[in-house]
Structures are given as C-alpha cells and as structure tokens.
PDB file of C-alpha atoms in Angstrom:
ATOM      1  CA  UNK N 167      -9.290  -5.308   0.684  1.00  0.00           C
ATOM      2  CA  UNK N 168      -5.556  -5.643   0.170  1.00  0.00           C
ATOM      3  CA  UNK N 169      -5.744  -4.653  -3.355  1.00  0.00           C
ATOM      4  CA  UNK N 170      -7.391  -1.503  -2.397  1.00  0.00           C
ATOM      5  CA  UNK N 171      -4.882  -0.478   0.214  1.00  0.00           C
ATOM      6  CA  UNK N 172      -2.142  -1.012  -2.199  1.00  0.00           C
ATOM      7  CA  UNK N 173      -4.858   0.692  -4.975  1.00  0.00           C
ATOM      8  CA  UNK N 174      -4.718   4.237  -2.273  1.00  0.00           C
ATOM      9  CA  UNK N 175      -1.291   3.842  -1.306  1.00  0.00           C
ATOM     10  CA  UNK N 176      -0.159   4.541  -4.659  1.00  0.00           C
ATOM     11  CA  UNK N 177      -2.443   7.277  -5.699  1.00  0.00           C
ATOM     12  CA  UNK N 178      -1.563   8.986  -2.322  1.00  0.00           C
ATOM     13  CA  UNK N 179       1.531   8.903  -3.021  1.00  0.00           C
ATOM     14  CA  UNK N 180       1.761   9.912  -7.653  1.00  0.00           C
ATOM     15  CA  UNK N 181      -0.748  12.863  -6.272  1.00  0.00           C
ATOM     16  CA  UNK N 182       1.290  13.904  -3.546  1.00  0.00           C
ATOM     17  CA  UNK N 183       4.062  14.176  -5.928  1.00  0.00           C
ATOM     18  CA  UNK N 184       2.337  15.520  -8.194  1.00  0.00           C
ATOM     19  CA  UNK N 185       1.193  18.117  -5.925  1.00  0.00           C
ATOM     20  CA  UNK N 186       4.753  19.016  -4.801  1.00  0.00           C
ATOM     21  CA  UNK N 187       6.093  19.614  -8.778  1.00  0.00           C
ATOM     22  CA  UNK N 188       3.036  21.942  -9.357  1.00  0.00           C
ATOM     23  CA  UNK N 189       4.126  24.104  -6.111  1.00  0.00           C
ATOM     24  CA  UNK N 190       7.875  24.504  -7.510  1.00  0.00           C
ATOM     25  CA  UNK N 191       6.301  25.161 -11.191  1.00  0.00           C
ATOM     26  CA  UNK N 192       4.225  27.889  -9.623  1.00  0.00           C
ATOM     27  CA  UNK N 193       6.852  29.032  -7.575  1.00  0.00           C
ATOM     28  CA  UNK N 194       9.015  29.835 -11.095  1.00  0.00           C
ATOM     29  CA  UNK N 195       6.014  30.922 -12.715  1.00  0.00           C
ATOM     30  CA  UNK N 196       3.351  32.068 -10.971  1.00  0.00           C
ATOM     31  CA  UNK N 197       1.338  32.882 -14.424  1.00  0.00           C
ATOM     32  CA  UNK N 198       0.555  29.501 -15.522  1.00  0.00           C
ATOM     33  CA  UNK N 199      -1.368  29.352 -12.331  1.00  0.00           C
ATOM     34  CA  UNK N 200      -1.001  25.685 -11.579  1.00  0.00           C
ATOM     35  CA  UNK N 201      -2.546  25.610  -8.172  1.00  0.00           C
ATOM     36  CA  UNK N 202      -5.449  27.748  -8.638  1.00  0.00           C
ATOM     37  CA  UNK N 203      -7.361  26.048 -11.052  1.00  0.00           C
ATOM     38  CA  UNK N 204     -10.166  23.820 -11.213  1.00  0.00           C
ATOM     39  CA  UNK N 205      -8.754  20.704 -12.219  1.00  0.00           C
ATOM     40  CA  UNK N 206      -5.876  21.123  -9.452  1.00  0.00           C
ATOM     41  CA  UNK N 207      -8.856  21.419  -6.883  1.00  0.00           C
ATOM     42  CA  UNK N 208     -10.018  18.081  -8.096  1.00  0.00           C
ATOM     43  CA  UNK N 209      -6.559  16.262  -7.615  1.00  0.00           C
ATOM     44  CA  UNK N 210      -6.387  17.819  -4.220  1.00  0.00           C
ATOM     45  CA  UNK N 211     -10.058  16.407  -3.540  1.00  0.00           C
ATOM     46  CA  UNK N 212      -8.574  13.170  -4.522  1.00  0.00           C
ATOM     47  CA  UNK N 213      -5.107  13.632  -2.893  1.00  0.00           C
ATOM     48  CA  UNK N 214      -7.614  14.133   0.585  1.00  0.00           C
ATOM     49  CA  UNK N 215      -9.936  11.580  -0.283  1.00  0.00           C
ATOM     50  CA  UNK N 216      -7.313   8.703  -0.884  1.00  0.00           C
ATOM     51  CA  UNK N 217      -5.503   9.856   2.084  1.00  0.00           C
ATOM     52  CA  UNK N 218      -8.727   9.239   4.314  1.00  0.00           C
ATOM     53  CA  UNK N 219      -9.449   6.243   2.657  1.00  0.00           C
ATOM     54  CA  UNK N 220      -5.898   4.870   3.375  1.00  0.00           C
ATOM     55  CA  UNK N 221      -6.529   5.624   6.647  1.00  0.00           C
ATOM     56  CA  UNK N 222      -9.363   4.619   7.707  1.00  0.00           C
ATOM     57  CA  UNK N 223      -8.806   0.569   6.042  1.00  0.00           C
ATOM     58  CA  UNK N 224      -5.383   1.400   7.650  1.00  0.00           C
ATOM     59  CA  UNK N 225      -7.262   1.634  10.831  1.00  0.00           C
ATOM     60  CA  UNK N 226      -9.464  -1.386  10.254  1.00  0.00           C
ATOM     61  CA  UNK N 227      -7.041  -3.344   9.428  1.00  0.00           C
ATOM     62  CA  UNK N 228      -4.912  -3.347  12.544  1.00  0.00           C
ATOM     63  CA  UNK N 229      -8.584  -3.993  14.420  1.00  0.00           C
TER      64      UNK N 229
END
C-alpha cells in the first residue's frame, strides 16, 4: 500500500511538471501544438487518474 502511494506521488508530480513545460512550449509556439494532441490527452488522463488515486489511499489511510 505504501509503495503505491509513493508509486502516485511521483507520477503526480513528473506529469504535473510535465504538464506545466508543455503550457510554456505552447505558449512560444503555439504550432507544435503540444496540448492539443492525443497523446497529451492521455498524460492528462493519467495526471487525473493518479491524482484521484493519491487521494483516495490518501483518504484511507488516515481512516
């Protein structure tokens, strides 16, 4: 259980940064389209799913 805490934590945390350097790539150039693409969709899917994840063991663990 431990393991995969520490397992979400850190994807949560390499996606979220991930995340952030694709929004300042797009912001300098909009026409590699880094956001709006299907593999960026999937990261975010994981990016959400990790972060519900975390929570919710997050949750059971102070129970």
């Amino acid at each position: 259980m431990n393991k995969l805490y520490a397992l979400l934590r850190h994807i949560t945390v390499i996606l979220s940064l991930m995340f952030l350097v694709f929004l300042v790539l797009d912001q300098f150039n909009p026409m590699m389209n880094f956001i709006d693409n299907d593999i960026s969709r999937r990261l975010l899917f994981g990016l959400c799913a990790s972060g519900i994840g975390q929570t919710v063991l997050s949750l059971r663990k102070e129970k």
